[in-house]
PDB file of C-alpha atoms in Angstrom:
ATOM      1  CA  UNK D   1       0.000   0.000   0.000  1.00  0.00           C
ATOM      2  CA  UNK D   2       2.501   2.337   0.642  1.00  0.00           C
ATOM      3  CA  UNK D   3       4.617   1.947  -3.152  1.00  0.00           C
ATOM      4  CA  UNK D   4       1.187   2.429  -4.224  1.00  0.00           C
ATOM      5  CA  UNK D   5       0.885   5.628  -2.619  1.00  0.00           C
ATOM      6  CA  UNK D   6       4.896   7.058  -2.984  1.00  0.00           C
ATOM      7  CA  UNK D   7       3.867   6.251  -7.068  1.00  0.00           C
ATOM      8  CA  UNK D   8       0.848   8.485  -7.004  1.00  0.00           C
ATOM      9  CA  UNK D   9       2.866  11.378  -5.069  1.00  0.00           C
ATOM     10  CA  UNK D  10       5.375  10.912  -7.490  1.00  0.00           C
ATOM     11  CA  UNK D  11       3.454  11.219 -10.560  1.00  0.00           C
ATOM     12  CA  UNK D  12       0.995  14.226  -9.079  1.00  0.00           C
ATOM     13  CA  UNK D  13       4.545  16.247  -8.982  1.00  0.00           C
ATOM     14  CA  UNK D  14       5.421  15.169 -12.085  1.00  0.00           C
ATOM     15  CA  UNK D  15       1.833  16.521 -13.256  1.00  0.00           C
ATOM     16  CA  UNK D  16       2.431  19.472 -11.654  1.00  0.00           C
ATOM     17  CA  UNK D  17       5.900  20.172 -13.194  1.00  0.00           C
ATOM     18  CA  UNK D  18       4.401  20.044 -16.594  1.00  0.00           C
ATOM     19  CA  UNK D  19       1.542  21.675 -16.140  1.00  0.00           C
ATOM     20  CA  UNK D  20       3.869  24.842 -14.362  1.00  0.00           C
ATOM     21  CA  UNK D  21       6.291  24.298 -17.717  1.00  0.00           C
ATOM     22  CA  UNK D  22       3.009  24.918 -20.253  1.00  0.00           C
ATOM     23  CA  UNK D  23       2.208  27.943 -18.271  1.00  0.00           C
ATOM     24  CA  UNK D  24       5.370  29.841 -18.383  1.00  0.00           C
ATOM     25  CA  UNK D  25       5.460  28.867 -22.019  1.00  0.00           C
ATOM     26  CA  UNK D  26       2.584  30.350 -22.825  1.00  0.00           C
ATOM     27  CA  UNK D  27       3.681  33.561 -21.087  1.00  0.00           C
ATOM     28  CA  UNK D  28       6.377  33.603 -23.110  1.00  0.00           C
ATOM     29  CA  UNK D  29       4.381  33.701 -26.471  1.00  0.00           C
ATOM     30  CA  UNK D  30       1.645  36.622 -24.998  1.00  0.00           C
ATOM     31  CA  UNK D  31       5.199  38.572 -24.354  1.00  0.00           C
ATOM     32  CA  UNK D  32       6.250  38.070 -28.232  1.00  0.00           C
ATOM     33  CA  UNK D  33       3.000  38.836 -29.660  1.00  0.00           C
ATOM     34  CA  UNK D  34       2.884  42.210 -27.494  1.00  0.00           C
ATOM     35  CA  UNK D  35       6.805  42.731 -28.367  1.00  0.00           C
ATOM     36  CA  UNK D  36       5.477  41.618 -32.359  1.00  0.00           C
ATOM     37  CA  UNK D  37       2.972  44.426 -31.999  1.00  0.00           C
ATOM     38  CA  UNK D  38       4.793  47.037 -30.675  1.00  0.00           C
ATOM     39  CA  UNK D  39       7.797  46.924 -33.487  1.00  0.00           C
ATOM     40  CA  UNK D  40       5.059  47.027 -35.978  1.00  0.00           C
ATOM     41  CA  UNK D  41       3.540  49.986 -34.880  1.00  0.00           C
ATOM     42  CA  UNK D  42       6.987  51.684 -34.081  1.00  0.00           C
ATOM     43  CA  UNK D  43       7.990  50.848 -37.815  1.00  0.00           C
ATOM     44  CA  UNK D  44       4.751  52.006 -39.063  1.00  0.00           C
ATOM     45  CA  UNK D  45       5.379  54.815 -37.276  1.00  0.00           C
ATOM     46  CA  UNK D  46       8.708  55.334 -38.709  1.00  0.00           C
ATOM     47  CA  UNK D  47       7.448  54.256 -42.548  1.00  0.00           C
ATOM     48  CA  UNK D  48       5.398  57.822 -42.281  1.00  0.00           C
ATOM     49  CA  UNK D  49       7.690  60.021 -40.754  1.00  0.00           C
ATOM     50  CA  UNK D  50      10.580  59.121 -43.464  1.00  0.00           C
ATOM     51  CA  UNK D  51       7.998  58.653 -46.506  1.00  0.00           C
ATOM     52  CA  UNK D  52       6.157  62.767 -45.363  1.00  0.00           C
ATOM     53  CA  UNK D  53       7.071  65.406 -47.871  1.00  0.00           C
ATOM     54  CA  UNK D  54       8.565  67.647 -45.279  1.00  0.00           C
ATOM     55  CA  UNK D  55      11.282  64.481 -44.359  1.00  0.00           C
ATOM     56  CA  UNK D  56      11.353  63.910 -48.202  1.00  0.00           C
ATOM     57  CA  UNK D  57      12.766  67.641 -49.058  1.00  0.00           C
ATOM     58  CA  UNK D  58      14.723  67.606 -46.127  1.00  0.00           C
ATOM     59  CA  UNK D  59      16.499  64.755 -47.525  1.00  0.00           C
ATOM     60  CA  UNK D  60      16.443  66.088 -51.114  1.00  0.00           C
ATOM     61  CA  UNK D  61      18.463  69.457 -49.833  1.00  0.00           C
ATOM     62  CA  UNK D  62      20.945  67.244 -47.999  1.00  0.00           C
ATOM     63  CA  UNK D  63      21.201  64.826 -50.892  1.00  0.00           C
ATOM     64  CA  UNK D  64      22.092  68.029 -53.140  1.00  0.00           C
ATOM     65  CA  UNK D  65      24.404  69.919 -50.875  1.00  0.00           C
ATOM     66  CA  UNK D  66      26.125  66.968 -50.564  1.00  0.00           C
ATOM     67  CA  UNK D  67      27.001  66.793 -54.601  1.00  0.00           C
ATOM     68  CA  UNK D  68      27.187  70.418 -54.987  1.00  0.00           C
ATOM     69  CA  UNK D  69      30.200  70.241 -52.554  1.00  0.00           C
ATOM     70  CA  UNK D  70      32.102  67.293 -54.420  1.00  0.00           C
ATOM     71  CA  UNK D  71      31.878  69.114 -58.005  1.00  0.00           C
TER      72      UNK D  71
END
């Protein structure tokens, strides 16, 4: 009787173990999603700012400074 009941104390940790190991992984994929979600939005972010025409000219006057001095 008492193997019988050392095996199911054993095996309830054992549950218990892999049931803890799901959760944290599961964690760990809400984390990337929110981390997936927050690069997109920075990058859309940064996809306006660099495509507005104010960013655009700015660039343009740099861009022909830039081979104005070299000539």
């Amino acid at each position: 009787m008492r193997t019988m009941r050392a095996r199911l104390i054993r095996a309830l940790r054992v549950l218990k173990r892999r049931w803890r190991g799901t959760r944290d992984r599961g964690a760990a994929t809400a984390e990337y999603a929110v981390v997936l979600v927050a690069a997109t939005a920075f990058g859309t972010a940064l996809f306006k700012i660099v495509t507005s025409q104010e960013v655009r000219n700015l660039l343009l006057t740099i861009l022909k400074k830039g081979l104005q001095l070299s000539s």
